Short mmCIF file of C-alpha atoms in Angstrom, two decimals:
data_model
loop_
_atom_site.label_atom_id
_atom_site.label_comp_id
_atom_site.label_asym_id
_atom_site.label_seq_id
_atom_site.Cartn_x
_atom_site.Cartn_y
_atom_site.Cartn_z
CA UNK L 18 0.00 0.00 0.00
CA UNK L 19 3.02 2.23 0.00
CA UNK L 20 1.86 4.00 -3.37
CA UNK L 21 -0.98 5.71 -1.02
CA UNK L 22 1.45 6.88 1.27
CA UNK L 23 0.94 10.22 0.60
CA UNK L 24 -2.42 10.38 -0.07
CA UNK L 25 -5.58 9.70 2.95
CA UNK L 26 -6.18 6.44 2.22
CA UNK L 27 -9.63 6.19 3.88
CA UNK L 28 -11.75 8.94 1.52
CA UNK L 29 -10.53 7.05 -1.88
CA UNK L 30 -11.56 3.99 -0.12
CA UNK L 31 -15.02 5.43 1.08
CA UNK L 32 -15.09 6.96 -2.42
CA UNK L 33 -14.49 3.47 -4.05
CA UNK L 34 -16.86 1.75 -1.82
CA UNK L 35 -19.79 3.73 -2.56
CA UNK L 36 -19.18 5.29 0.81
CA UNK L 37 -20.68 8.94 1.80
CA UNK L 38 -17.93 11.35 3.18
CA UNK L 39 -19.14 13.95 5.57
CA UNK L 40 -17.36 17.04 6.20
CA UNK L 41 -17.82 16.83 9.89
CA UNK L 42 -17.06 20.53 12.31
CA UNK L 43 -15.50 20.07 15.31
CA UNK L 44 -15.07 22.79 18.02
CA UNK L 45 -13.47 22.76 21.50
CA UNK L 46 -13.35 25.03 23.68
CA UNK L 47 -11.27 24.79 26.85
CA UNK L 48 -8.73 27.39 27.77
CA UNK L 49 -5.85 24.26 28.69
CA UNK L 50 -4.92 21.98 25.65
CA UNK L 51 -4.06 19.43 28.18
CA UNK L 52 -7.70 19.44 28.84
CA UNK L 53 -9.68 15.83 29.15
CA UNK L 54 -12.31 18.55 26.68
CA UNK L 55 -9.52 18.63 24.48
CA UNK L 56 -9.26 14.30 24.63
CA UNK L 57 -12.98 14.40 23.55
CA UNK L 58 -12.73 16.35 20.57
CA UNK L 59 -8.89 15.15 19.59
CA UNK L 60 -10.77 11.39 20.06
CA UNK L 61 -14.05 12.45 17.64
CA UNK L 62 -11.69 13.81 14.73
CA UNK L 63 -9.39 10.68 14.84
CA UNK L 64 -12.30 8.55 14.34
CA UNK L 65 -14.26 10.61 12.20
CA UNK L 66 -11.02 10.75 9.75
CA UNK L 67 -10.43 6.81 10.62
CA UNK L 68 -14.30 6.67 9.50
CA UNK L 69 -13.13 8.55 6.24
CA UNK L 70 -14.53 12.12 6.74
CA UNK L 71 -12.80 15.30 6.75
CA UNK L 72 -12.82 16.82 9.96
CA UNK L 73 -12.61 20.92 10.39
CA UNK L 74 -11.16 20.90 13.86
CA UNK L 75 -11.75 24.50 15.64
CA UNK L 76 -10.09 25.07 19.06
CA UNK L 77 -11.13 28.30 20.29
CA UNK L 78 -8.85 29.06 22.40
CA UNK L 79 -5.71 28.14 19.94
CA UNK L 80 -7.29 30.50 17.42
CA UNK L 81 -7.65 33.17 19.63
CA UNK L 82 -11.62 33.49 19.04
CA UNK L 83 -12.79 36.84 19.42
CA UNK L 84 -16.49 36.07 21.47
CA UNK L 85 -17.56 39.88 21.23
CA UNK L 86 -20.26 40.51 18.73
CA UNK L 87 -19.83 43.83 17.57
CA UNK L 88 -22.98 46.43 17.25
CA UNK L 89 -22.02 46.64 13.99
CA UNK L 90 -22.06 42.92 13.33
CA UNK L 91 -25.68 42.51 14.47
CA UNK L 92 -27.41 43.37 11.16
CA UNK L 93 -28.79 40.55 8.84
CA UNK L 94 -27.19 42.53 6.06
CA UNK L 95 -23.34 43.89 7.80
CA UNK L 96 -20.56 43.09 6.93
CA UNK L 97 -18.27 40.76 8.67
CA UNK L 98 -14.84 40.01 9.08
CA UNK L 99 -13.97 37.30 6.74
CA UNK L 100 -13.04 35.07 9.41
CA UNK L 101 -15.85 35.45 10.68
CA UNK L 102 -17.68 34.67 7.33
CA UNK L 103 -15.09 31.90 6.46
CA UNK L 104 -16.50 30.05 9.62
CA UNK L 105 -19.94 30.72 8.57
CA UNK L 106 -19.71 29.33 5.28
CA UNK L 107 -18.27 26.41 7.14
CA UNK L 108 -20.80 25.69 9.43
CA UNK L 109 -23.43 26.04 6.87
CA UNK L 110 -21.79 23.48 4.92
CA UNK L 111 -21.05 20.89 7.20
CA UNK L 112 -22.95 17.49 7.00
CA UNK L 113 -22.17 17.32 10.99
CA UNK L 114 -21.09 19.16 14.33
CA UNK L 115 -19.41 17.68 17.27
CA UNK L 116 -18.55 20.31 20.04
CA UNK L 117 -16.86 19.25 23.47
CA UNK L 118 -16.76 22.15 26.26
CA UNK L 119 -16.73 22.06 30.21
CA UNK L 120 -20.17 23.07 31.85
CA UNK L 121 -19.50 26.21 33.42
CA UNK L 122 -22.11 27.71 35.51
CA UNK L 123 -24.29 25.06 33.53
CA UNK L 124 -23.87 26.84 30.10
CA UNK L 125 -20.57 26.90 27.54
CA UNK L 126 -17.46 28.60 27.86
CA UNK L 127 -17.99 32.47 27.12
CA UNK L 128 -15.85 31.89 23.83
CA UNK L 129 -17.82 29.23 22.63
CA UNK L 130 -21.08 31.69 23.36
CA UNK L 131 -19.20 34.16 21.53
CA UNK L 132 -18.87 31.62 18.90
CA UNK L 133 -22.64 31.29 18.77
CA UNK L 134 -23.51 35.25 19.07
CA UNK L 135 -20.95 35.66 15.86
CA UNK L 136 -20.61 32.77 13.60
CA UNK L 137 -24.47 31.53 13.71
CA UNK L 138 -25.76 34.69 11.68
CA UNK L 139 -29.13 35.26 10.37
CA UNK L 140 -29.00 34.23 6.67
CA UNK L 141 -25.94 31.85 7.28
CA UNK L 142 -27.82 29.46 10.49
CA UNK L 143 -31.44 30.70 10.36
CA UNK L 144 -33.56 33.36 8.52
CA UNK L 145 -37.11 34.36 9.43
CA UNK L 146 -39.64 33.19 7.69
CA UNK L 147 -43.90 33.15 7.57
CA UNK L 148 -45.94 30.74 8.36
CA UNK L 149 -49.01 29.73 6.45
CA UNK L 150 -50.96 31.11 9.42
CA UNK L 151 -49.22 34.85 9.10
CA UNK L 152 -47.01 34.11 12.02
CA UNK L 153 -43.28 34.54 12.07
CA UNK L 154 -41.10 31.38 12.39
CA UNK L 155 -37.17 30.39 12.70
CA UNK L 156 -36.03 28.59 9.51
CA UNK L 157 -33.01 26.91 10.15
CA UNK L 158 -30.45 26.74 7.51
CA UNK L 159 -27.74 24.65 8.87
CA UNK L 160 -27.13 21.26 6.24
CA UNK L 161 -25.76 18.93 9.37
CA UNK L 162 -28.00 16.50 9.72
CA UNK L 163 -27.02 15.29 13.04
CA UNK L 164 -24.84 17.25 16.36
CA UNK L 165 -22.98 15.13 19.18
CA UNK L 166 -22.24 17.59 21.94
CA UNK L 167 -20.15 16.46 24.97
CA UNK L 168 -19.98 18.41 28.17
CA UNK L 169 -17.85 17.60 30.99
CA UNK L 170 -18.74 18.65 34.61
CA UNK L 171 -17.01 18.52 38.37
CA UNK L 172 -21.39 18.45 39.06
CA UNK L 173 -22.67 15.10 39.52
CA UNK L 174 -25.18 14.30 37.04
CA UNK L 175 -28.07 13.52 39.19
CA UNK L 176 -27.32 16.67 40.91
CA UNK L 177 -27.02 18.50 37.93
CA UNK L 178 -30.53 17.74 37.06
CA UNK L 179 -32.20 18.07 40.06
CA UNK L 180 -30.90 21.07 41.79
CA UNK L 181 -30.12 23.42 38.23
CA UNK L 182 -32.37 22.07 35.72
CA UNK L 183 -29.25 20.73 33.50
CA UNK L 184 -30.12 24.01 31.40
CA UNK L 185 -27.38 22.71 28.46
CA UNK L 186 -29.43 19.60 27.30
CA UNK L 187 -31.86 22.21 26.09
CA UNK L 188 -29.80 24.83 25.16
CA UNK L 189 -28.09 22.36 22.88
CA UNK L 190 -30.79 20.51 21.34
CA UNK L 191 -33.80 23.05 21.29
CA UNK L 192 -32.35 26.58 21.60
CA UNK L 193 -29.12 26.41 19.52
CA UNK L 194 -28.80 22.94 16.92
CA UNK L 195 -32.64 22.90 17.13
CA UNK L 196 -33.12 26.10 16.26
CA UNK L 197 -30.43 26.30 13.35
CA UNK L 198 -32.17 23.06 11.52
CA UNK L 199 -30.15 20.55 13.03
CA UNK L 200 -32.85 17.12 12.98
CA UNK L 201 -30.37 14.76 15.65
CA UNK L 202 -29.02 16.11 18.05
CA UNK L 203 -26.98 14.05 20.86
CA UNK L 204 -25.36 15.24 24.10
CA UNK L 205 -23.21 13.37 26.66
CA UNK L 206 -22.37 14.30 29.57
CA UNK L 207 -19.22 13.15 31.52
CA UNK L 208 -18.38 13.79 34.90
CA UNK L 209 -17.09 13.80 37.45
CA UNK L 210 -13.84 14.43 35.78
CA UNK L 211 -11.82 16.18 38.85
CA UNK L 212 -12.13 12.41 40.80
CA UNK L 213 -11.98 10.39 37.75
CA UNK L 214 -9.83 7.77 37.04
CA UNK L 215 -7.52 6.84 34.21
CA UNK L 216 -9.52 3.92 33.57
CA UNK L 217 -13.06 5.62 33.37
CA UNK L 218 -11.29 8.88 31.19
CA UNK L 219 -10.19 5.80 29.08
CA UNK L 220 -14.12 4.51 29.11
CA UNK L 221 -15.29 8.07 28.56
CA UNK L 222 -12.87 8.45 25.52
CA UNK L 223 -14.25 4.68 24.11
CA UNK L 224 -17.94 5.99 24.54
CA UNK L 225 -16.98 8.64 22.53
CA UNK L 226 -15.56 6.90 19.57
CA UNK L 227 -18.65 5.10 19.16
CA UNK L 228 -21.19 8.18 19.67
CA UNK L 229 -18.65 9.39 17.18
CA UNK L 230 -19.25 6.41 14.82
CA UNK L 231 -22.77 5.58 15.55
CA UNK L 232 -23.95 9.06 14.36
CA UNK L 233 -21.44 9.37 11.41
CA UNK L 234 -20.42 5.89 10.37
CA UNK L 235 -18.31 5.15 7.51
CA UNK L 236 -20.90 4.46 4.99
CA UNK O 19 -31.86 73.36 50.04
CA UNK O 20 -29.04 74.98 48.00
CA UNK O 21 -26.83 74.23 51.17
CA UNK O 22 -26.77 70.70 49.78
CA UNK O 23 -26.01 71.57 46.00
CA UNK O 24 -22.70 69.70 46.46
CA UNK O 25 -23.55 66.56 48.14
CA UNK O 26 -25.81 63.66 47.76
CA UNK O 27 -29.02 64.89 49.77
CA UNK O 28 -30.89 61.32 49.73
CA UNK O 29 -28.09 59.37 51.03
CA UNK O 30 -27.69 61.82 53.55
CA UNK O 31 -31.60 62.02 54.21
CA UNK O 32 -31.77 58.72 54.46
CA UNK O 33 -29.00 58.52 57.14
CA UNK O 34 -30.68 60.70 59.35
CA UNK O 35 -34.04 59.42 59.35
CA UNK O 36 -32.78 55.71 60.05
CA UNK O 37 -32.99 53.73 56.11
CA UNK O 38 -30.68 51.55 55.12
CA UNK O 39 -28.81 52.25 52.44
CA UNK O 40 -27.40 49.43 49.93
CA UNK O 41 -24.83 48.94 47.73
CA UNK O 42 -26.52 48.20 44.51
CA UNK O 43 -24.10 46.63 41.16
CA UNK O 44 -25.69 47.29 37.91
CA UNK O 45 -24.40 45.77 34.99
CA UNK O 46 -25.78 45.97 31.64
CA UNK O 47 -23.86 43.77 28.58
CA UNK O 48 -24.81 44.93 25.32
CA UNK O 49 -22.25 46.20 22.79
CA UNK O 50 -24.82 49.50 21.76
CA UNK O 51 -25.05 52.31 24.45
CA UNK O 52 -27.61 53.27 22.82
CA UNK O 53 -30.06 50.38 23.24
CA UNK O 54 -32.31 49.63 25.04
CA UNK O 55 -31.08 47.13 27.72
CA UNK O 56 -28.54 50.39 28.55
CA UNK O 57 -31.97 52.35 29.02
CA UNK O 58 -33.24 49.59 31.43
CA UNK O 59 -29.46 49.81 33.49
CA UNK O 60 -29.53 53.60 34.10
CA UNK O 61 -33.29 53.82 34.86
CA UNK O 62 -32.39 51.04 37.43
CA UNK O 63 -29.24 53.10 38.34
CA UNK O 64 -31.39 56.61 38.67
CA UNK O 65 -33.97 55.25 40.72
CA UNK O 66 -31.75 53.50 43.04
CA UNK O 67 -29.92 56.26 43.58
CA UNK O 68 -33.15 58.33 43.97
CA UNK O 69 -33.75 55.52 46.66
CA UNK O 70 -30.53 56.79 48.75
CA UNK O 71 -28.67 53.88 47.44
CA UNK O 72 -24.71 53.70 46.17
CA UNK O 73 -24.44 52.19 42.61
CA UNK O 74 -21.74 50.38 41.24
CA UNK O 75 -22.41 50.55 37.12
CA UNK O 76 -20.94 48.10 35.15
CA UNK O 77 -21.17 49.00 31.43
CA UNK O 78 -19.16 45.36 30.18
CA UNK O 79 -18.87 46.55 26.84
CA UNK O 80 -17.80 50.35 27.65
CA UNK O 81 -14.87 49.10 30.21
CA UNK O 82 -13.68 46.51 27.31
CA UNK O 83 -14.22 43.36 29.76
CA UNK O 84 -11.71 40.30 28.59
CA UNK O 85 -14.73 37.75 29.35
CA UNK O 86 -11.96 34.98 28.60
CA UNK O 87 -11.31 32.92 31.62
CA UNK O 88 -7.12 32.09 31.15
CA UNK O 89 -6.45 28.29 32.44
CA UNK O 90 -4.41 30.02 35.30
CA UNK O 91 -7.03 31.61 36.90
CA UNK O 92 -9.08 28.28 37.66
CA UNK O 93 -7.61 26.95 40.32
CA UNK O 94 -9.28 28.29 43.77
CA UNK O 95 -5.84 30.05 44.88
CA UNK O 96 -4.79 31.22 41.95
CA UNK O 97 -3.79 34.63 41.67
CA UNK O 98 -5.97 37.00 39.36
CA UNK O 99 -6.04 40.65 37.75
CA UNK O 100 -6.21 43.25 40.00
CA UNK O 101 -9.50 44.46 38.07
CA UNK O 102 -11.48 41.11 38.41
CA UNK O 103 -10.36 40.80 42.16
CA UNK O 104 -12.14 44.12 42.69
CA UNK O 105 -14.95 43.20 40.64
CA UNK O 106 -14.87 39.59 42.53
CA UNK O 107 -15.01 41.81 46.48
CA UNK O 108 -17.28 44.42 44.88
CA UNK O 109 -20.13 42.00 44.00
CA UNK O 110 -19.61 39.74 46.96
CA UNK O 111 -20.33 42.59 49.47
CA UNK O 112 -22.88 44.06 47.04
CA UNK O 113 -26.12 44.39 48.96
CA UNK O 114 -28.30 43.76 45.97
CA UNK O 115 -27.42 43.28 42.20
CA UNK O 116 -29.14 44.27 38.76
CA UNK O 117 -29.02 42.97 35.36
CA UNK O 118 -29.78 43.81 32.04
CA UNK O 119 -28.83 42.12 28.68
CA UNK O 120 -30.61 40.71 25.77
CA UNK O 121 -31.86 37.44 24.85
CA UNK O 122 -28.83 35.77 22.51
CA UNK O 123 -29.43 32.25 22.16
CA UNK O 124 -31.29 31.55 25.11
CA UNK O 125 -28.10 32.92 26.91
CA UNK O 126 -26.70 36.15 27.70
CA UNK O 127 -23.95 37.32 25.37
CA UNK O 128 -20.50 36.31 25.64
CA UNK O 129 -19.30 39.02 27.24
CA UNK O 130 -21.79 38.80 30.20
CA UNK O 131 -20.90 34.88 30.41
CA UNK O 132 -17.16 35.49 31.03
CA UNK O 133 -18.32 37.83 33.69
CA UNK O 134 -19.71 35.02 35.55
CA UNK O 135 -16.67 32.89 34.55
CA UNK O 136 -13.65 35.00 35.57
CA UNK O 137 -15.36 37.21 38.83
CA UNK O 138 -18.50 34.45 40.45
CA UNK O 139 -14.97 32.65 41.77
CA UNK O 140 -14.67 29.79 44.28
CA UNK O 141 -14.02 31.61 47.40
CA UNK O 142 -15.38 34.76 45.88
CA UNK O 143 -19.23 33.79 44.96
CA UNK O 144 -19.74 30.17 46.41
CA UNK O 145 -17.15 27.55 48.28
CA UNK O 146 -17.43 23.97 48.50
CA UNK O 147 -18.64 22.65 51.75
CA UNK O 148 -19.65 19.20 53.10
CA UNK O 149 -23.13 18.69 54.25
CA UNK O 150 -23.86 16.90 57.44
CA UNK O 151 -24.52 13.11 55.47
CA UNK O 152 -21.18 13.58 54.02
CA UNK O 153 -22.38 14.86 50.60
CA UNK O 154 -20.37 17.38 48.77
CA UNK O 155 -22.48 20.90 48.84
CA UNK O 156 -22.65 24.10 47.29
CA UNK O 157 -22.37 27.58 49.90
CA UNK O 158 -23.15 30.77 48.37
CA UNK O 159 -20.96 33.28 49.41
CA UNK O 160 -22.87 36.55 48.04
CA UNK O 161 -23.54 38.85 50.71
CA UNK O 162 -26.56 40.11 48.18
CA UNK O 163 -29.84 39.25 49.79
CA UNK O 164 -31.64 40.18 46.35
CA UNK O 165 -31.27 40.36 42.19
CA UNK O 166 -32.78 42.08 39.25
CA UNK O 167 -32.24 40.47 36.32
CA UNK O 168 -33.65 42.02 32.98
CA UNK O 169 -33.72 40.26 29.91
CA UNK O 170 -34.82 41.72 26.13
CA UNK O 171 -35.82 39.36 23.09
CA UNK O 172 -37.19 39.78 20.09
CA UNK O 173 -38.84 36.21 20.60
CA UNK O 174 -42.53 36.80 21.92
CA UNK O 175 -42.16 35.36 25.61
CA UNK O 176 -44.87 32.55 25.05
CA UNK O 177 -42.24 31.23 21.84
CA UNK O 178 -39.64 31.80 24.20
CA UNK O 179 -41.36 29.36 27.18
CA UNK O 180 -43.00 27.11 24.95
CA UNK O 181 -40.05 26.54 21.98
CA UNK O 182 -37.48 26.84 23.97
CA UNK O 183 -38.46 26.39 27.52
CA UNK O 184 -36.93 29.82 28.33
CA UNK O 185 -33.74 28.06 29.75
CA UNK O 186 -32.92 32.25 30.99
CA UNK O 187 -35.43 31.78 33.94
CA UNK O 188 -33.45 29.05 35.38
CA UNK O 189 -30.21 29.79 34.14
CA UNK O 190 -30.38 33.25 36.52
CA UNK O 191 -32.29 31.96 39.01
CA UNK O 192 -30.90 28.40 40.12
CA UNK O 193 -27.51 28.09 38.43
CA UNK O 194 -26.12 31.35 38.98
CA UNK O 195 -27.50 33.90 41.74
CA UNK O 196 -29.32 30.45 43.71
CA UNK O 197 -25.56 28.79 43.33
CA UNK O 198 -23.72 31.90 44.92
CA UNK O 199 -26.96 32.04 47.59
CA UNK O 200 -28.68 34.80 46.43
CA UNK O 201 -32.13 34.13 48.05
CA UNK O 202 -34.63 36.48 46.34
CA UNK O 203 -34.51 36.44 42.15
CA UNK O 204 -36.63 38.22 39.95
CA UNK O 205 -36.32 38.11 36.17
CA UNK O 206 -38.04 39.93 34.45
CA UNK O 207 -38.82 39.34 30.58
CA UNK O 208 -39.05 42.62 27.78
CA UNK O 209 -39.93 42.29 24.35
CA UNK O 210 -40.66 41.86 21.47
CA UNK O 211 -38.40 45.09 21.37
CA UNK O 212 -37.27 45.36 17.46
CA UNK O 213 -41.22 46.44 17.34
CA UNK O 214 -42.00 48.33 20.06
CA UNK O 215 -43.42 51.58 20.30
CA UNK O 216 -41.72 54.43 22.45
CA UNK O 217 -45.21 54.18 24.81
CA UNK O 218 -44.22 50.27 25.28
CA UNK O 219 -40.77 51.21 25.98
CA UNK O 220 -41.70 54.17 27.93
CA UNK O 221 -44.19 51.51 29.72
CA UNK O 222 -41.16 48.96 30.48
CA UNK O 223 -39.18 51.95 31.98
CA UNK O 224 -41.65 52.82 34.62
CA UNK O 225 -41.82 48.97 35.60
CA UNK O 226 -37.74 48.89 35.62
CA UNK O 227 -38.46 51.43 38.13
CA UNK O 228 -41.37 50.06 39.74
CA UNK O 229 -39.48 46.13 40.04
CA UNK O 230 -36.22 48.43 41.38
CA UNK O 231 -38.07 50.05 43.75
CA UNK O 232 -40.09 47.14 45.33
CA UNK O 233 -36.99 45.15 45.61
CA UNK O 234 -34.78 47.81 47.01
CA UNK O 235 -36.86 50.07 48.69
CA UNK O 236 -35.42 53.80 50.11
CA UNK O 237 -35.31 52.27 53.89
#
């Protein structure tokens, strides 16, 4: 096989085989890349690309993510930086999302919220639209078919639930993928990570190659 | 009364005759000083001061907050900024707190998120205790006995509840002023704004100043 050695073996495979390859967004966002966050989403890319999709991997932090919607930036119709429009395009465009963050006072990461506020535009994630009925409605305009979100917490999960409300399953699912078009829309949660062992980061990391491959298998 | 031209007179009135006055923070996070959750912040700031109370005003946009949360500064010892220390010891001794800031994604904006994640600290805003069965706990440190919180949308408030469950209402009220033991939370819900008249607005002013002066009375 040394004649594919410098091409990615897996897509011409997946190509051959009748295979669909996904372009597949992946965003981090965790201020330490030692970060078990940064384990989730290093995991989901190496077995989305051993599953023969491209992966666009995004860590926030490493790319120095402005989170501060401008005024300027709000309108439908302004213009924006073309980073900013670059990662538009992107989202727009990709057949799937997979975002790992920690679960800081029960919502993301202010970067990734900035990531939200500024990248998921009207016209790029949603427009408004009219009902048949007169009344307006959210039409999302995101192609992924299916989100995996993974949060990781220091809360248990049981007391996550019952004493806050675990405000990021729906934030995830109805408010922001939900909203944007996205159909399927998974979210783990792992935790406790500040007492975990090697062993259950290990089991974590295995649960999350087959999420991974479960919602965007190779063919 | 042109003896007093130079001085407060209500904090001083309200000295003499016995009321208590508070030590109010008011933060607004929106990137327009012209809009209207900026209206909301210094109606709340003029009628608290009207009240006889001192008001710390945070305009997060105008004082170019860094809402990013560095790796360093999450351990409970670490050593932070001199700016969000004094933020961290002005809101724990505040006496009450107000918010305004506008619906983005279910969420408030980035900016007003890293708030919460660089200045609510451990030690600052909440510790970890141990309850009496053993069980890891929660203690709100906040010396705030009540909050304001203020939210505008362009979402009518029954798509808001009933599309998106309105994750605000809990986000404020349980996972981030309950958390740090603020007892008494009110949020209150304006919109749809982008068609509001100036009566409505002028309307949603006068109960700004009507919520305000309910929950922190002159004595």
């Amino acid at each position: 096989m040394s004649y594919f050695a410098d091409i990615a073996v897996a897509p011409v495979l997946a190509f051959a085989l009748g295979f669909r390859i996904m372009k597949i967004s992946v965003i981090v966002a965790h201020p330490n890349p030692g970060s078990f966050n940064h384990a989730i989403a290093r995991t989901a890319a190496a077995e989305l690309e051993q599953n023969g999709h491209t992966v666009a991997f995004h860590d926030l932090h490493a790319e120095k993510f402005d989170p501060l919607l401008p005024f300027e930036e709000i309108p439908m119709k302004a213009d924006v930086p073309p980073d900013i429009a670059a990662q538009g395009r992107e989202i727009a465009e990709a057949d799937g999302i997979v975002v790992a963050h920690p679960n800081w006072w029960s919502q993301p990461p202010a970067i990734l919220k900035g990531w939200m506020d500024r990248v998921l535009r009207p016209g790029v994630a949603y427009k408004f639209g009219t009902a048949p009925n007169g009344e307006g409605i959210i039409i999302g305009l995101l192609k992924a078919r299916a989100a995996l979100v993974f949060t990781t917490s220091n809360t248990p999960a049981d007391k996550e639930i019952s004493l806050y409300g675990d405000p990021l399953e729906g934030l995830w699912k109805r408010c922001v993928w939900g909203f944007c078009g996205v159909k399927e829309v998974h979210r783990e949660l792992f935790g406790v990570i500040i007492t975990s062992t090697p062993e259950q980061r290990a089991q974590w990391l295995l649960r999350t190659r087959q999420l991974v491959s479960r919602t965007f298998p190779p063919g």
